[in-house]
Short mmCIF file of C-alpha atoms in Angstrom, two decimals:
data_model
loop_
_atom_site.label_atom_id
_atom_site.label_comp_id
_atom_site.label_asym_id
_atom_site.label_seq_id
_atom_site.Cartn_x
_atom_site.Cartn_y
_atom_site.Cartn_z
CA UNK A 422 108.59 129.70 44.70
CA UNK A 423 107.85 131.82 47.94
CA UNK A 424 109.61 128.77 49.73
CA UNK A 425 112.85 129.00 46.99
CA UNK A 426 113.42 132.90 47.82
CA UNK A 427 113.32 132.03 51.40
CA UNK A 428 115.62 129.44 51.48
CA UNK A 429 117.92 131.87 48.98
CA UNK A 430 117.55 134.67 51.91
CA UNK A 431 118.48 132.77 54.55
CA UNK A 432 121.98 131.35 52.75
CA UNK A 433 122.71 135.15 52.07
CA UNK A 434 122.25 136.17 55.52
CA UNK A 435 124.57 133.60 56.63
CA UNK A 436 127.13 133.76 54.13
CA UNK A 437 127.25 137.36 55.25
CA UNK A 438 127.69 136.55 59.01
CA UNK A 439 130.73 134.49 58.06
CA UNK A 440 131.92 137.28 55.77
CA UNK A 441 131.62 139.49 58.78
CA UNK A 442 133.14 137.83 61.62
CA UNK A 443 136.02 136.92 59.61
CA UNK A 444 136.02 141.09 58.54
CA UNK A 445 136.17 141.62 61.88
CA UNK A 446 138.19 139.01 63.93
CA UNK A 447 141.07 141.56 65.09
CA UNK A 448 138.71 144.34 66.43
CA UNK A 449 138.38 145.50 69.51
CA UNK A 450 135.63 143.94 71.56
CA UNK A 451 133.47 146.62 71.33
CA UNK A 452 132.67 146.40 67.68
CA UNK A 453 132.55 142.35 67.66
CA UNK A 454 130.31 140.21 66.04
CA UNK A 455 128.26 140.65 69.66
CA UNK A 456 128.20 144.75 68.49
CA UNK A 457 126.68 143.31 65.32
CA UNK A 458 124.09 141.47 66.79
CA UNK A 459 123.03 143.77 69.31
CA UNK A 460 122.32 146.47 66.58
CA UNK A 461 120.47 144.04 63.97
CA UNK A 462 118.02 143.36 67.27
CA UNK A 463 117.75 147.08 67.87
CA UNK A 464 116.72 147.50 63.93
CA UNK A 465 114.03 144.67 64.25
CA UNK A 466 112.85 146.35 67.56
CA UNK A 467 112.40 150.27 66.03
CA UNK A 468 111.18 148.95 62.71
CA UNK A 469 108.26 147.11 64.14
CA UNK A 470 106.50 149.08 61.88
CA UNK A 471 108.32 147.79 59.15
CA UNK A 472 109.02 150.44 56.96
CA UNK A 473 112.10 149.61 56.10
CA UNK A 474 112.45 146.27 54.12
CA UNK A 475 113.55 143.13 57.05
CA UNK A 476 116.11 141.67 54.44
CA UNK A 477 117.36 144.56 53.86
CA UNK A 478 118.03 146.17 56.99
CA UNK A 479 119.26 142.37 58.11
CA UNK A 480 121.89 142.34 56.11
CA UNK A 481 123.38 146.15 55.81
CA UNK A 482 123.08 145.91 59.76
CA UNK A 483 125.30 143.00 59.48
CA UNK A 484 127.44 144.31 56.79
CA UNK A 485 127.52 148.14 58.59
CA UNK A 486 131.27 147.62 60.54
CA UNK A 487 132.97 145.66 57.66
CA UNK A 488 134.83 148.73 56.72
CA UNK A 489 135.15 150.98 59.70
CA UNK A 490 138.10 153.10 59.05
CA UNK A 491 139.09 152.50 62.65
CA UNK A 492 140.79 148.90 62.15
CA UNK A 493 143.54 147.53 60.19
CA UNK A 494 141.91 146.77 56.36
CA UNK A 495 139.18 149.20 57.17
CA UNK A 496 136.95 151.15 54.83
CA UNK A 497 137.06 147.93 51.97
CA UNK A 498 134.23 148.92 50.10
CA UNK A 499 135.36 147.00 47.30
CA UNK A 500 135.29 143.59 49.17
CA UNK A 501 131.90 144.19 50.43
CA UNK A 502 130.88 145.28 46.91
CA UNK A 503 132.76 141.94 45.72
CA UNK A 504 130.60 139.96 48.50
CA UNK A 505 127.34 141.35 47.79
CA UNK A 506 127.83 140.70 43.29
CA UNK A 507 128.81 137.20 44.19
CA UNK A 508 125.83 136.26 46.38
CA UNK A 509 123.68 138.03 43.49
CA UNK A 510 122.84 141.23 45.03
CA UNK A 511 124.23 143.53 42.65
CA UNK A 512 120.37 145.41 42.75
CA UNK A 513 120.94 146.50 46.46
CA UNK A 514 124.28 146.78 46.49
CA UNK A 515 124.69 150.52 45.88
CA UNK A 516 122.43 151.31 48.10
CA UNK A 517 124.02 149.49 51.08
CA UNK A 518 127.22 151.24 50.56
CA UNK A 519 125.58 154.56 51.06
CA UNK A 520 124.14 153.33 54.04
CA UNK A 521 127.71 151.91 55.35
CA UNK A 522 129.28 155.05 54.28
CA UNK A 523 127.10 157.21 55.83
CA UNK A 524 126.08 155.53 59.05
CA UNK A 525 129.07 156.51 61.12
CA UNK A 526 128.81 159.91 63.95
CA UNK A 527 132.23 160.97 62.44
CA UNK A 528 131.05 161.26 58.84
CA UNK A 529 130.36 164.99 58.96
CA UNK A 530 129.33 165.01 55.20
CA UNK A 531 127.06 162.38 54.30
CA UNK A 532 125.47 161.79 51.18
CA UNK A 533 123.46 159.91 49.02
CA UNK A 534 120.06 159.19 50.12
CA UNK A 535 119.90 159.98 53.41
CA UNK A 536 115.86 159.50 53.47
CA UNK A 537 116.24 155.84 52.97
CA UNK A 538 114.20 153.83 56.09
CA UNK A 539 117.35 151.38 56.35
CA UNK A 540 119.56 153.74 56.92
CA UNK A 541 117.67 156.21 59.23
CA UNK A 542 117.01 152.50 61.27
CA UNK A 543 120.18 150.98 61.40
CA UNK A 544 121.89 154.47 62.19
CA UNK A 545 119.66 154.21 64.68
CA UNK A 546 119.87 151.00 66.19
CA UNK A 547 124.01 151.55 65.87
CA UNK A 548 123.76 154.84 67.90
CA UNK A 549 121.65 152.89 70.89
CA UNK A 550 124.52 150.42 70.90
CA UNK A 551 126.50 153.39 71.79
CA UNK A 552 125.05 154.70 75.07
CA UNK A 553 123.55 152.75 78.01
CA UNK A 554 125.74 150.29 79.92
CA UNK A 555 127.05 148.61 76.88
CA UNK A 556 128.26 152.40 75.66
CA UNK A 557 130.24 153.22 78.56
CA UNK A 558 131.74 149.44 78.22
CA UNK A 559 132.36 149.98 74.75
CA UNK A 560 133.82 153.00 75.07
CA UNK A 561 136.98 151.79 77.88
CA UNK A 562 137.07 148.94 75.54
CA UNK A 563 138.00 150.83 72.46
CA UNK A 564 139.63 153.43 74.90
CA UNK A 565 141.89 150.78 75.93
CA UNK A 566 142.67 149.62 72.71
CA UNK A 567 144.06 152.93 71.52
CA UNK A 568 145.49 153.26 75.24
CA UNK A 569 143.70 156.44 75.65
CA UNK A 570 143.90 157.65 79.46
CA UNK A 571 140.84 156.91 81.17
CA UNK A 572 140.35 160.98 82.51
CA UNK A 573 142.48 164.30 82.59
CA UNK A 574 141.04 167.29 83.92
CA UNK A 575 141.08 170.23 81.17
CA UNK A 576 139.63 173.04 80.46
CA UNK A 577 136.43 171.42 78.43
CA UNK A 578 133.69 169.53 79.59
CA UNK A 579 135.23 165.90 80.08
CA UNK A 580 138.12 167.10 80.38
CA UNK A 581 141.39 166.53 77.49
CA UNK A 582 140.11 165.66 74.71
CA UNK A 583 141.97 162.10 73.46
CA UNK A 584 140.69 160.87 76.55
CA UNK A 585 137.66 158.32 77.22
CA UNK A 586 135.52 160.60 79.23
CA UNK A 587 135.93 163.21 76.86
CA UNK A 588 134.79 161.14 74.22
CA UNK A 589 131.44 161.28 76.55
CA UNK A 590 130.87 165.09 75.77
CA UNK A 591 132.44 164.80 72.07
CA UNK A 592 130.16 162.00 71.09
CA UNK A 593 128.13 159.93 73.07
CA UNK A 594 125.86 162.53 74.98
CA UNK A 595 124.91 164.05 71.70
CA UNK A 596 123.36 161.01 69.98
CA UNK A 597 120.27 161.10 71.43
CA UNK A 598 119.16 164.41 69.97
CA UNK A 599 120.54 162.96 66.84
CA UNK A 600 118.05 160.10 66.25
CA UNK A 601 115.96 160.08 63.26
CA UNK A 602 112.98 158.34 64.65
CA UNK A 603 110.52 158.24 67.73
CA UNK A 604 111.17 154.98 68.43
CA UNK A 605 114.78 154.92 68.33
CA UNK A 606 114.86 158.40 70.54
CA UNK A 607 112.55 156.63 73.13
CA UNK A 608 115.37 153.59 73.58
CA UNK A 609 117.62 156.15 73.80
CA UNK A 610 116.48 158.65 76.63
CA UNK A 611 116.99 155.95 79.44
CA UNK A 612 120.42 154.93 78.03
CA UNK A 613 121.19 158.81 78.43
CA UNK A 614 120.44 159.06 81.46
CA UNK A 615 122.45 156.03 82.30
CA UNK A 616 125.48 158.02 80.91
CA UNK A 617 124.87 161.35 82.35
CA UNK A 618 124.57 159.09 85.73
CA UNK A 619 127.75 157.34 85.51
CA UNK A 620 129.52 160.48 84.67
CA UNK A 621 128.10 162.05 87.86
CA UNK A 622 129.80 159.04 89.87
CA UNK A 623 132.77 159.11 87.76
CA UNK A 624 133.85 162.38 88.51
CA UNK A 625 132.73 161.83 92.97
CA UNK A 626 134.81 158.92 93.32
CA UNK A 627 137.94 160.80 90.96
CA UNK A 628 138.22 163.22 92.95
CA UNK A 629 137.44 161.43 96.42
#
């Protein structure tokens, strides 16, 4: 039996992964199926304590940029609804949207149960993905993709906002004192400090 359930798992996880990447095969390449992979390592790694259940959190980590409003057939709930009945998850499946809808920094009025240990993980583990080295190339990659100017000086810190280094000061310098647990806010401190150092030899060599 213990064996059967397994097996059953595993065949959901990857019927999901192919769900995903084909979800996601016109994004940019900062929310690829490498951004998905990335942040369902960073979810194992802060829930080593395992509060959050590891089938769970699996598969809403890979299921959390189905429906990002930001790309053409974005915010699909129904599909992944669709996706999640047919592979016999209908028990779960509310509570995965709420932690799809929720997850995202630009969703300034979450709700449903925002206690839940997946999503206060995986929000997590998403956020991390954010900053660091893979942050700042994420965010020229997307930056790029919505040809956004790289810098224009302004009156606010990062200059104009619409512009990738503003997006710096709007966003991604303010997730660390967002995270929801220790773990996740000790991963993040020396990814801040990554950002807070390239911005230092951003603006030196701009205005060289």
């Amino acid at each position: 039996m213990l064996i059967f359930i397994t097996m059953n798992k595993k065949e959901i996880i990857s019927k999901a992964e192919e769900f995903v990447k084909e979800k996601m095969k016109n994004y940019d390449p900062g929310h690829d199926w490498s951004h998905v992979e990335r942040v369902r390592n960073l979810a194992g790694i802060i829930n080593s304590d395992l509060r959050a259940d590891p089938f769970i959190l699996d598969l809403a980590a890979i299921l959390h940029d189905s429906a990002d409003s930001k790309f053409p057939g974005g915010t699909r709930y129904d599909e992944i609804v669709n996706f999640l009945e047919s592979s016999g998850q209908s028990a779960i499946t509310a509570r995965l949207i709420n932690v799809i809808r929720n997850i995202s920094f630009s969703n300034k009025n979450p709700e449903g149960d925002l206690n839940d240990p997946v999503y206060l993980v995986l929000q997590d583990a998403d956020r991390l993905d954010a900053i660091g080295a893979i942050g700042v190339a994420r965010a020229f990659s997307y930056g790029s993709y919505r040809k956004n100017k790289l810098y224009e000086p302004g009156d606010e810190h990062g200059g104009k906002p619409g512009t990738t280094i503003h997006h710096f000061y709007d966003k991604l310098l303010k997730l660390t004192e967002l995270m929801n647990t220790e773990e996740g806010r000790r991963l993040a401190e020396e990814r801040h400090r990554f950002l807070e150092k390239f911005l230092q030899q951003f603006y030196k060599e701009w205005n060289s």
